[in-house]
mmCIF file of C-alpha atoms and ligand atoms in Angstrom:
data_model
loop_
_atom_site.group_PDB
_atom_site.id
_atom_site.type_symbol
_atom_site.label_atom_id
_atom_site.label_comp_id
_atom_site.label_asym_id
_atom_site.label_seq_id
_atom_site.Cartn_x
_atom_site.Cartn_y
_atom_site.Cartn_z
ATOM 1 C CA MET A 10 -30.803 31.621 61.810
ATOM 2 C CA GLU A 11 -29.921 29.400 64.022
ATOM 3 C CA PRO A 12 -26.301 30.307 65.419
ATOM 4 C CA SER A 13 -24.802 27.355 66.012
ATOM 5 C CA VAL A 14 -25.190 25.807 62.238
ATOM 6 C CA LEU A 15 -24.179 28.840 60.756
ATOM 7 C CA SER A 16 -21.358 30.429 62.592
ATOM 8 C CA SER A 17 -19.614 30.560 59.116
ATOM 9 C CA TYR A 18 -22.175 33.048 58.162
ATOM 10 C CA PRO A 19 -23.443 35.469 60.056
ATOM 11 C CA GLY A 20 -26.030 36.996 58.893
ATOM 12 C CA ARG A 21 -26.391 35.380 54.790
ATOM 13 C CA ILE A 22 -25.219 32.472 53.125
ATOM 14 C CA PRO A 23 -24.179 33.475 49.758
ATOM 15 C CA ALA A 24 -25.257 31.790 46.244
ATOM 16 C CA LEU A 25 -21.475 30.685 45.963
ATOM 17 C CA ASP A 26 -18.258 30.555 48.536
ATOM 18 C CA LEU A 27 -15.163 30.121 46.798
ATOM 19 C CA THR A 28 -13.265 31.959 50.121
ATOM 20 C CA ALA A 29 -12.426 29.093 51.752
ATOM 21 C CA GLU A 30 -11.119 27.424 48.429
ATOM 22 C CA THR A 31 -8.701 30.931 48.235
ATOM 23 C CA GLN A 32 -7.957 31.070 51.477
ATOM 24 C CA ARG A 33 -6.520 27.418 51.476
ATOM 25 C CA LEU A 34 -4.564 28.150 48.271
ATOM 26 C CA LYS A 35 -3.413 31.348 49.117
ATOM 27 C CA PRO A 36 0.113 31.083 49.918
ATOM 28 C CA GLN A 37 0.568 29.160 46.285
ATOM 29 C CA LEU A 38 -1.055 31.791 44.559
ATOM 30 C CA MET A 39 0.517 34.567 46.363
ATOM 31 C CA ALA A 40 3.895 32.973 45.050
ATOM 32 C CA ALA A 41 2.735 32.074 41.733
ATOM 33 C CA ILE A 42 1.337 35.911 41.550
ATOM 34 C CA GLU A 43 5.183 37.202 42.688
ATOM 35 C CA GLU A 44 6.395 35.103 40.004
ATOM 36 C CA VAL A 45 4.963 36.886 37.652
ATOM 37 C CA LEU A 46 5.834 40.134 39.072
ATOM 38 C CA ASP A 47 9.128 39.348 39.459
ATOM 39 C CA ARG A 48 9.650 38.279 36.094
ATOM 40 C CA GLY A 49 7.577 41.539 34.811
ATOM 41 C CA THR A 50 5.993 39.506 31.534
ATOM 42 C CA PHE A 51 2.463 40.221 31.501
ATOM 43 C CA ILE A 52 1.422 39.294 28.408
ATOM 44 C CA MET A 53 1.812 36.092 26.757
ATOM 45 C CA GLY A 54 4.389 34.553 28.964
ATOM 46 C CA PRO A 55 5.414 31.299 30.096
ATOM 47 C CA ASN A 56 2.346 30.849 32.476
ATOM 48 C CA VAL A 57 -0.076 31.324 29.199
ATOM 49 C CA LYS A 58 1.844 28.810 27.268
ATOM 50 C CA ALA A 59 2.230 26.080 30.172
ATOM 51 C CA PHE A 60 -1.663 26.553 31.027
ATOM 52 C CA GLU A 61 -2.520 26.185 27.782
ATOM 53 C CA GLN A 62 -0.643 22.845 27.348
ATOM 54 C CA GLU A 63 -1.928 21.719 30.770
ATOM 55 C CA ALA A 64 -5.499 22.385 29.656
ATOM 56 C CA ALA A 65 -4.898 20.626 26.706
ATOM 57 C CA ASP A 66 -3.811 17.797 28.246
ATOM 58 C CA TYR A 67 -6.649 17.388 31.277
ATOM 59 C CA LEU A 68 -9.536 18.221 28.464
ATOM 60 C CA GLY A 69 -7.724 15.621 26.125
ATOM 61 C CA VAL A 70 -7.880 17.529 22.920
ATOM 62 C CA ARG A 71 -4.437 18.520 20.678
ATOM 63 C CA TYR A 72 -5.137 22.573 21.003
ATOM 64 C CA ALA A 73 -5.820 24.832 23.682
ATOM 65 C CA VAL A 74 -6.176 28.682 22.874
ATOM 66 C CA SER A 75 -6.394 30.880 25.801
ATOM 67 C CA MET A 76 -8.695 34.064 25.732
ATOM 68 C CA ASN A 77 -9.520 36.649 28.100
ATOM 69 C CA SER A 78 -13.333 35.652 27.791
ATOM 70 C CA GLY A 79 -15.638 32.839 27.399
ATOM 71 C CA THR A 80 -17.413 35.429 25.007
ATOM 72 C CA ASP A 81 -14.335 35.656 23.042
ATOM 73 C CA ALA A 82 -14.127 32.037 22.617
ATOM 74 C CA LEU A 83 -17.365 31.722 21.540
ATOM 75 C CA VAL A 84 -17.061 34.475 18.638
ATOM 76 C CA ILE A 85 -13.379 33.437 17.669
ATOM 77 C CA ALA A 86 -14.855 29.815 17.371
ATOM 78 C CA LEU A 87 -17.173 30.674 15.139
ATOM 79 C CA LEU A 88 -15.285 33.090 13.304
ATOM 80 C CA ALA A 89 -12.562 30.594 13.058
ATOM 81 C CA SER A 90 -14.913 28.137 11.748
ATOM 82 C CA GLY A 91 -15.992 30.170 9.387
ATOM 83 C CA ILE A 92 -19.129 31.201 10.106
ATOM 84 C CA GLY A 93 -20.502 34.434 9.288
ATOM 85 C CA PRO A 94 -23.238 36.109 7.994
ATOM 86 C CA GLY A 95 -26.357 34.577 6.582
ATOM 87 C CA ASP A 96 -25.101 31.743 8.436
ATOM 88 C CA GLU A 97 -27.281 29.900 10.571
ATOM 89 C CA VAL A 98 -26.549 28.404 14.089
ATOM 90 C CA ILE A 99 -28.781 26.164 15.788
ATOM 91 C CA THR A 100 -28.757 27.064 19.768
ATOM 92 C CA SER A 101 -30.197 27.054 23.147
ATOM 93 C CA PRO A 102 -32.996 29.916 24.861
ATOM 94 C CA PHE A 103 -32.461 28.393 27.826
ATOM 95 C CA THR A 104 -28.875 29.994 28.389
ATOM 96 C CA PHE A 105 -26.951 32.988 29.161
ATOM 97 C CA PHE A 106 -26.848 35.199 26.666
ATOM 98 C CA ALA A 107 -23.231 35.229 25.570
ATOM 99 C CA THR A 108 -24.217 31.736 23.828
ATOM 100 C CA ALA A 109 -26.714 33.769 21.129
ATOM 101 C CA GLU A 110 -24.889 37.176 21.831
ATOM 102 C CA ALA A 111 -21.624 35.388 19.850
ATOM 103 C CA VAL A 112 -23.588 33.883 17.225
ATOM 104 C CA SER A 113 -25.251 37.804 16.734
ATOM 105 C CA GLN A 114 -21.652 38.884 16.694
ATOM 106 C CA VAL A 115 -20.308 37.802 13.961
ATOM 107 C CA GLY A 116 -23.428 38.112 11.537
ATOM 108 C CA ALA A 117 -25.017 34.701 11.992
ATOM 109 C CA VAL A 118 -28.141 34.282 13.161
ATOM 110 C CA PRO A 119 -28.912 32.358 16.051
ATOM 111 C CA VAL A 120 -32.038 29.984 15.599
ATOM 112 C CA PHE A 121 -33.074 28.894 18.561
ATOM 113 C CA VAL A 122 -34.689 25.528 19.333
ATOM 114 C CA ASP A 123 -36.258 24.529 22.763
ATOM 115 C CA VAL A 124 -34.990 22.054 25.499
ATOM 116 C CA GLU A 125 -35.258 19.364 27.031
ATOM 117 C CA PRO A 126 -37.659 20.028 30.660
ATOM 118 C CA ASP A 127 -35.217 17.383 32.638
ATOM 119 C CA SER A 128 -31.790 18.170 31.343
ATOM 120 C CA PHE A 129 -32.358 21.636 30.775
ATOM 121 C CA ASN A 130 -30.086 21.286 27.337
ATOM 122 C CA LEU A 131 -30.895 21.318 23.407
ATOM 123 C CA ASN A 132 -33.430 18.753 22.427
ATOM 124 C CA PRO A 133 -32.010 16.907 19.918
ATOM 125 C CA GLN A 134 -35.303 15.995 18.196
ATOM 126 C CA ARG A 135 -35.798 20.119 17.768
ATOM 127 C CA VAL A 136 -32.759 20.557 16.451
ATOM 128 C CA GLU A 137 -32.942 18.276 14.092
ATOM 129 C CA GLU A 138 -36.719 19.844 12.597
ATOM 130 C CA ALA A 139 -34.711 23.310 12.540
ATOM 131 C CA ILE A 140 -31.772 22.236 10.363
ATOM 132 C CA THR A 141 -32.649 24.303 6.793
ATOM 133 C CA PRO A 142 -29.997 24.586 3.747
ATOM 134 C CA ARG A 143 -28.510 27.724 5.662
ATOM 135 C CA THR A 144 -27.495 25.881 8.731
ATOM 136 C CA LYS A 145 -24.226 26.257 8.923
ATOM 137 C CA ALA A 146 -23.736 24.768 13.117
ATOM 138 C CA ILE A 147 -24.771 23.324 16.270
ATOM 139 C CA LEU A 148 -23.747 25.225 19.423
ATOM 140 C CA PRO A 149 -24.952 22.975 22.486
ATOM 141 C CA VAL A 150 -24.541 24.603 25.765
ATOM 142 C CA HIS A 151 -23.588 22.532 29.053
ATOM 143 C CA LEU A 152 -25.896 23.852 31.440
ATOM 144 C CA PHE A 153 -25.413 24.150 35.082
ATOM 145 C CA GLY A 154 -22.218 21.502 34.426
ATOM 146 C CA GLN A 155 -24.573 18.979 32.626
ATOM 147 C CA PRO A 156 -23.187 17.877 29.380
ATOM 148 C CA ALA A 157 -25.916 18.184 26.314
ATOM 149 C CA ASP A 158 -26.497 14.879 24.561
ATOM 150 C CA MET A 159 -23.479 14.844 22.610
ATOM 151 C CA ASN A 160 -24.230 11.333 21.310
ATOM 152 C CA ARG A 161 -27.012 12.402 18.967
ATOM 153 C CA LEU A 162 -25.617 16.027 18.864
ATOM 154 C CA THR A 163 -22.449 14.799 17.087
ATOM 155 C CA ASP A 164 -24.352 12.767 14.564
ATOM 156 C CA LEU A 165 -26.832 15.272 13.617
ATOM 157 C CA ALA A 166 -23.886 17.336 12.818
ATOM 158 C CA GLU A 167 -21.891 14.798 10.838
ATOM 159 C CA GLU A 168 -24.793 13.596 8.882
ATOM 160 C CA HIS A 169 -25.757 17.110 7.862
ATOM 161 C CA GLY A 170 -22.352 18.423 7.373
ATOM 162 C CA LEU A 171 -22.857 20.762 10.306
ATOM 163 C CA ARG A 172 -19.949 22.344 13.023
ATOM 164 C CA LEU A 173 -20.535 21.859 16.397
ATOM 165 C CA ILE A 174 -19.412 24.355 18.823
ATOM 166 C CA GLU A 175 -19.443 23.343 22.437
ATOM 167 C CA ASP A 176 -20.554 26.175 24.966
ATOM 168 C CA ALA A 177 -18.877 24.353 27.668
ATOM 169 C CA ALA A 178 -18.684 27.525 30.349
ATOM 170 C CA GLN A 179 -20.334 25.921 32.883
ATOM 171 C CA ALA A 180 -18.454 22.747 32.550
ATOM 172 C CA PHE A 181 -15.120 22.556 32.824
ATOM 173 C CA GLY A 182 -13.937 18.615 33.302
ATOM 174 C CA ALA A 183 -17.885 17.614 32.991
ATOM 175 C CA ARG A 184 -18.024 14.270 31.268
ATOM 176 C CA TRP A 185 -20.175 12.640 28.630
ATOM 177 C CA GLN A 186 -19.255 8.871 28.720
ATOM 178 C CA GLY A 187 -15.795 9.299 30.217
ATOM 179 C CA ARG A 188 -15.114 12.086 27.337
ATOM 180 C CA MET A 189 -14.682 15.817 28.582
ATOM 181 C CA ALA A 190 -17.281 18.112 27.866
ATOM 182 C CA GLY A 191 -15.915 20.642 25.414
ATOM 183 C CA SER A 192 -13.893 18.003 23.266
ATOM 184 C CA PHE A 193 -16.476 16.473 21.474
ATOM 185 C CA GLY A 194 -16.849 19.246 18.798
ATOM 186 C CA ASP A 195 -14.962 21.245 15.984
ATOM 187 C CA ALA A 196 -14.237 23.463 18.987
ATOM 188 C CA GLY A 197 -15.036 24.178 22.345
ATOM 189 C CA CYS A 198 -15.345 27.271 24.695
ATOM 190 C CA PHE A 199 -14.693 27.487 28.080
ATOM 191 C CA SER A 200 -14.822 30.795 30.584
ATOM 192 C CA PHE A 201 -13.163 31.452 33.518
ATOM 193 C CA PHE A 202 -15.124 34.266 35.189
ATOM 194 C CA PRO A 203 -14.669 33.854 38.414
ATOM 195 C CA SER A 204 -17.608 31.924 39.578
ATOM 196 C CA LYS A 205 -17.083 29.266 36.967
ATOM 197 C CA ASN A 206 -15.940 25.857 38.157
ATOM 198 C CA LEU A 207 -12.649 26.788 37.499
ATOM 199 C CA GLY A 208 -12.741 30.533 37.973
ATOM 200 C CA ALA A 209 -9.683 32.960 37.807
ATOM 201 C CA PHE A 210 -9.703 36.371 39.577
ATOM 202 C CA GLY A 211 -10.822 38.057 36.390
ATOM 203 C CA ASP A 212 -11.903 37.517 33.376
ATOM 204 C CA GLY A 213 -10.577 34.961 31.017
ATOM 205 C CA GLY A 214 -11.546 32.450 28.421
ATOM 206 C CA LEU A 215 -10.040 29.196 26.366
ATOM 207 C CA LEU A 216 -11.206 27.748 22.968
ATOM 208 C CA VAL A 217 -10.303 23.926 22.529
ATOM 209 C CA THR A 218 -10.047 21.928 19.470
ATOM 210 C CA ASP A 219 -8.340 18.969 17.415
ATOM 211 C CA GLN A 220 -7.848 20.515 14.181
ATOM 212 C CA GLU A 221 -4.688 22.370 13.578
ATOM 213 C CA GLU A 222 -5.804 24.975 11.095
ATOM 214 C CA LEU A 223 -8.702 25.666 13.597
ATOM 215 C CA ALA A 224 -6.426 26.486 16.481
ATOM 216 C CA GLU A 225 -4.034 28.824 14.458
ATOM 217 C CA ARG A 226 -6.857 30.560 12.989
ATOM 218 C CA ALA A 227 -8.197 31.005 17.062
ATOM 219 C CA ALA A 228 -4.585 32.455 17.513
ATOM 220 C CA MET A 229 -4.473 34.841 14.952
ATOM 221 C CA LEU A 230 -7.816 36.137 15.736
ATOM 222 C CA ARG A 231 -6.922 36.401 19.240
ATOM 223 C CA THR A 232 -4.490 38.891 18.731
ATOM 224 C CA HIS A 233 -5.166 41.391 16.154
ATOM 225 C CA GLY A 234 -4.978 38.553 13.208
ATOM 226 C CA SER A 235 -1.357 38.212 13.397
ATOM 227 C CA LYS A 236 0.917 35.251 13.717
ATOM 228 C CA LYS A 237 3.737 37.239 13.242
ATOM 229 C CA LYS A 238 4.387 40.472 15.294
ATOM 230 C CA TYR A 239 3.317 43.745 13.332
ATOM 231 C CA MET A 240 2.524 41.323 10.384
ATOM 232 C CA ASN A 241 -1.886 41.670 10.537
ATOM 233 C CA GLU A 242 -3.412 39.270 8.308
ATOM 234 C CA SER A 243 -6.895 39.981 9.163
ATOM 235 C CA LEU A 244 -8.981 42.157 11.271
ATOM 236 C CA GLY A 245 -9.199 40.418 14.826
ATOM 237 C CA TYR A 246 -9.096 41.097 18.713
ATOM 238 C CA ASN A 247 -7.291 41.528 21.549
ATOM 239 C CA SER A 248 -8.389 38.798 23.359
ATOM 240 C CA ARG A 249 -5.480 37.517 25.534
ATOM 241 C CA LEU A 250 -5.401 35.892 28.627
ATOM 242 C CA ASP A 251 -3.207 37.805 31.500
ATOM 243 C CA GLU A 252 -0.158 36.147 32.157
ATOM 244 C CA LEU A 253 -1.235 36.868 35.942
ATOM 245 C CA GLN A 254 -4.596 35.335 35.060
ATOM 246 C CA ALA A 255 -3.247 31.934 33.760
ATOM 247 C CA ALA A 256 -0.070 31.901 36.694
ATOM 248 C CA ILE A 257 -3.414 31.823 38.969
ATOM 249 C CA LEU A 258 -5.347 29.122 36.930
ATOM 250 C CA ARG A 259 -2.470 26.756 36.330
ATOM 251 C CA ILE A 260 -2.139 26.815 40.200
ATOM 252 C CA LYS A 261 -6.072 25.431 40.472
ATOM 253 C CA LEU A 262 -6.430 23.148 37.623
ATOM 254 C CA PRO A 263 -4.761 20.474 39.434
ATOM 255 C CA TYR A 264 -7.684 20.888 41.945
ATOM 256 C CA LEU A 265 -10.593 20.819 39.897
ATOM 257 C CA ASP A 266 -11.206 17.183 39.843
ATOM 258 C CA GLU A 267 -11.659 16.808 43.699
ATOM 259 C CA TRP A 268 -13.939 20.427 43.912
ATOM 260 C CA ASN A 269 -15.836 18.684 40.815
ATOM 261 C CA GLN A 270 -16.278 15.797 42.946
ATOM 262 C CA ALA A 271 -17.063 17.560 46.311
ATOM 263 C CA ARG A 272 -19.642 19.851 44.459
ATOM 264 C CA ARG A 273 -21.219 15.999 43.317
ATOM 265 C CA GLU A 274 -21.175 15.022 47.152
ATOM 266 C CA ALA A 275 -23.070 18.569 48.002
ATOM 267 C CA ALA A 276 -25.546 17.912 45.607
ATOM 268 C CA GLY A 277 -26.038 13.865 46.800
ATOM 269 C CA LEU A 278 -26.655 15.320 49.852
ATOM 270 C CA TYR A 279 -29.043 17.727 48.819
ATOM 271 C CA ARG A 280 -31.350 15.345 46.688
ATOM 272 C CA GLU A 281 -31.251 13.253 50.251
ATOM 273 C CA LEU A 282 -32.437 16.176 52.423
ATOM 274 C CA LEU A 283 -35.253 17.395 49.460
ATOM 275 C CA GLN A 284 -36.669 14.161 48.184
ATOM 276 C CA ASP A 285 -39.921 14.108 49.572
ATOM 277 C CA VAL A 286 -40.727 17.971 49.276
ATOM 278 C CA GLU A 287 -43.408 18.046 46.990
ATOM 279 C CA GLY A 288 -43.674 20.468 44.489
ATOM 280 C CA VAL A 289 -39.976 20.344 44.153
ATOM 281 C CA LEU A 290 -38.035 18.662 40.956
ATOM 282 C CA LEU A 291 -34.168 18.141 41.400
ATOM 283 C CA PRO A 292 -31.789 18.544 38.280
ATOM 284 C CA SER A 293 -32.192 15.242 36.921
ATOM 285 C CA VAL A 294 -29.061 13.515 35.248
ATOM 286 C CA ARG A 295 -28.438 11.766 32.158
ATOM 287 C CA GLU A 296 -26.563 8.261 32.932
ATOM 288 C CA GLU A 297 -23.885 8.995 30.535
ATOM 289 C CA ALA A 298 -23.178 12.378 32.099
ATOM 290 C CA GLU A 299 -20.684 13.202 34.851
ATOM 291 C CA HIS A 300 -22.740 16.112 36.182
ATOM 292 C CA VAL A 301 -20.179 18.753 37.649
ATOM 293 C CA TYR A 302 -23.036 21.239 39.331
ATOM 294 C CA HIS A 303 -21.800 24.652 38.260
ATOM 295 C CA GLN A 304 -25.441 25.161 39.776
ATOM 296 C CA PHE A 305 -27.969 22.663 41.814
ATOM 297 C CA THR A 306 -31.050 23.840 40.408
ATOM 298 C CA LEU A 307 -34.368 23.120 41.200
ATOM 299 C CA ARG A 308 -37.615 23.151 39.633
ATOM 300 C CA VAL A 309 -40.197 24.730 41.814
ATOM 301 C CA GLN A 310 -43.964 23.659 40.643
ATOM 302 C CA GLY A 311 -47.143 24.879 41.029
ATOM 303 C CA GLY A 312 -46.301 29.160 40.562
ATOM 304 C CA LYS A 313 -44.486 29.038 43.640
ATOM 305 C CA ARG A 314 -41.118 29.733 42.483
ATOM 306 C CA ASP A 315 -40.856 33.983 43.669
ATOM 307 C CA GLU A 316 -42.458 33.039 46.899
ATOM 308 C CA LEU A 317 -39.647 30.326 47.806
ATOM 309 C CA LYS A 318 -37.143 32.839 46.745
ATOM 310 C CA ALA A 319 -37.920 35.619 48.608
ATOM 311 C CA ARG A 320 -38.628 33.707 51.768
ATOM 312 C CA LEU A 321 -35.182 31.988 51.571
ATOM 313 C CA ASP A 322 -34.133 35.706 50.872
ATOM 314 C CA GLU A 323 -35.942 36.377 54.677
ATOM 315 C CA ALA A 324 -34.260 33.140 55.673
ATOM 316 C CA GLY A 325 -30.719 34.820 55.280
ATOM 317 C CA ILE A 326 -30.113 31.932 52.101
ATOM 318 C CA GLY A 327 -29.175 33.277 48.386
ATOM 319 C CA SER A 328 -30.456 31.862 45.922
ATOM 320 C CA MET A 329 -30.746 32.558 42.054
ATOM 321 C CA ILE A 330 -33.011 32.454 39.089
ATOM 322 C CA TYR A 331 -31.108 31.325 36.313
ATOM 323 C CA TYR A 332 -32.447 32.440 33.933
ATOM 324 C CA PRO A 333 -35.637 34.925 34.745
ATOM 325 C CA LEU A 334 -35.997 34.814 31.173
ATOM 326 C CA PRO A 335 -35.189 32.374 27.995
ATOM 327 C CA VAL A 336 -32.463 34.415 25.277
ATOM 328 C CA HIS A 337 -35.345 34.301 22.938
ATOM 329 C CA GLN A 338 -37.766 36.658 25.142
ATOM 330 C CA LEU A 339 -34.675 39.324 25.798
ATOM 331 C CA PRO A 340 -35.620 42.378 24.340
ATOM 332 C CA VAL A 341 -32.695 42.295 22.010
ATOM 333 C CA TYR A 342 -34.460 39.074 20.687
ATOM 334 C CA ARG A 343 -37.986 39.840 21.559
ATOM 335 C CA HIS A 344 -38.670 40.884 17.841
ATOM 336 C CA LEU A 345 -38.206 37.373 16.704
ATOM 337 C CA GLN A 346 -41.459 36.592 18.470
ATOM 338 C CA LEU A 347 -40.740 32.737 19.096
ATOM 339 C CA HIS A 348 -43.088 30.519 21.064
ATOM 340 C CA LEU A 349 -40.491 27.879 22.959
ATOM 341 C CA PRO A 350 -42.599 26.557 25.814
ATOM 342 C CA VAL A 351 -40.172 24.406 27.697
ATOM 343 C CA ALA A 352 -37.934 26.956 28.288
ATOM 344 C CA GLU A 353 -40.338 29.729 28.779
ATOM 345 C CA GLN A 354 -41.646 27.440 31.613
ATOM 346 C CA LEU A 355 -38.381 26.928 33.083
ATOM 347 C CA SER A 356 -37.752 29.753 33.363
ATOM 348 C CA GLN A 357 -40.594 30.735 35.444
ATOM 349 C CA GLU A 358 -40.033 27.269 37.564
ATOM 350 C CA VAL A 359 -36.328 27.431 38.116
ATOM 351 C CA LEU A 360 -34.138 28.495 41.398
ATOM 352 C CA SER A 361 -30.531 27.453 42.265
ATOM 353 C CA ILE A 362 -29.669 26.948 45.745
ATOM 354 C CA PRO A 363 -26.544 27.506 47.177
ATOM 355 C CA ILE A 364 -23.438 25.134 46.312
ATOM 356 C CA TRP A 365 -19.838 24.975 46.244
ATOM 357 C CA PRO A 366 -17.353 22.662 46.817
ATOM 358 C CA HIS A 367 -16.671 21.492 50.660
ATOM 359 C CA MET A 368 -19.717 23.370 51.695
ATOM 360 C CA GLU A 369 -20.595 22.240 55.121
ATOM 361 C CA GLU A 370 -23.159 19.553 55.598
ATOM 362 C CA ALA A 371 -24.962 22.017 58.461
ATOM 363 C CA VAL A 372 -25.260 24.710 56.054
ATOM 364 C CA GLN A 373 -26.518 22.100 53.408
ATOM 365 C CA ALA A 374 -29.116 20.954 55.910
ATOM 366 C CA TYR A 375 -30.362 24.618 56.700
ATOM 367 C CA VAL A 376 -30.786 25.914 53.342
ATOM 368 C CA ALA A 377 -33.089 22.601 52.649
ATOM 369 C CA GLY A 378 -35.100 22.897 55.879
ATOM 370 C CA GLN A 379 -35.876 25.822 54.739
ATOM 371 C CA VAL A 380 -37.277 25.113 51.664
ATOM 372 C CA GLN A 381 -39.128 22.493 52.774
ATOM 373 C CA HIS A 382 -40.614 24.834 55.547
ATOM 374 C CA ALA A 383 -41.140 27.431 53.191
ATOM 375 C CA LEU A 384 -43.476 25.063 50.820
ATOM 376 C CA GLN A 385 -45.121 23.621 53.552
ATOM 377 C CA ILE A 386 -46.906 27.072 54.505
HETATM 378 C C1 PLP B 430 -20.021 32.571 32.072
HETATM 379 C C2 PLP B 430 -20.835 32.131 30.453
HETATM 380 C C3 PLP B 430 -20.684 32.105 29.065
HETATM 381 C C4 PLP B 430 -19.591 33.873 28.914
HETATM 382 O O1 PLP B 430 -18.276 33.645 29.951
HETATM 383 P P1 PLP B 430 -17.584 34.765 30.012
HETATM 384 O O2 PLP B 430 -16.138 34.666 30.545
HETATM 385 O O3 PLP B 430 -17.896 35.478 31.279
HETATM 386 O O4 PLP B 430 -17.384 35.843 28.805
HETATM 387 C C5 PLP B 430 -20.999 32.167 28.118
HETATM 388 N N1 PLP B 430 -22.007 31.042 28.126
HETATM 389 C C6 PLP B 430 -22.287 30.690 29.124
HETATM 390 C C7 PLP B 430 -23.535 29.191 29.010
HETATM 391 C C8 PLP B 430 -21.540 30.868 30.486
HETATM 392 O O5 PLP B 430 -22.335 30.353 31.579
#
């Protein structure tokens, strides 16, 4: 590794580095944490309430209900939408397992349909073909920070009387035709896992909706099925966002647009640096979409992905394969014996290279140079 270029990363460039972001905000974060400690309210305190309001305002929705993870937000969104045993939910096979896991957890049936090769998101044509009398909902994922085709998916949901629940875990702040990802459906689900674009210092999640009844049911399910303490009306969960995490997220939220813009700029530089590299397809962006580049994901053609990953590893560059197996081929769903060629091919070709807000240009140039070098051999 060239020491001059990589003085900030002795030895290794990680796939994600948020330490600078954390350091910059440390005084504010520590003050907010201290305030929570001094108040002594750790569950459902004023920061949780304020964060829910601030997140709802930012996302342009009426209600935001915080949760202890994105996975729980998905489970509770499905339950609060009345989805349960026997219901079919059409979703993506090219996502993190939690999307489908939530569907199966509520007893419903995930129906995997193939994705678009360029956007990596649900193919609306395949969704339409998969609708049956048992279909209850469509569950698109805004993968890697780019919204799925919300025009066609909202039309399909309306035409067929289906619920639309968005997995926006990777897309906080992404927009589709100027409107926030997560705000189109009956419910939108977000994750504050530390590596997400808006990350807590632990687990956290959020469910958003414009429907009062759905918001109320979700809030009830989050707290053991009770609206009033010790007056449990149904089974539920313990899925509250911690007051400490809410306080941290309130400090970070005002910076999110700037961070997402910085990610777009980093993506723009990668595009310049990598445009002429043969055998690499750069991520494509729909003109309706404002991508937030949770990942910058290449498609490496000619069966060279694993070799490229190994060479980057040797050059001290962390890269990640999201996802090495499409969800329908994971052991838990393998018995379905589905064949979804686009998702399967993508899982062989994708490689996410390091990206984060305000990444140094010299680091990006080194990464891009190593990608080019590795593929030339
Ligand atoms: C991170 C993620 C989730 C789950 O969120 P957690 O907060 O980790 O439970 C769900 N779906 C997608 C697409 C994700 O990336």
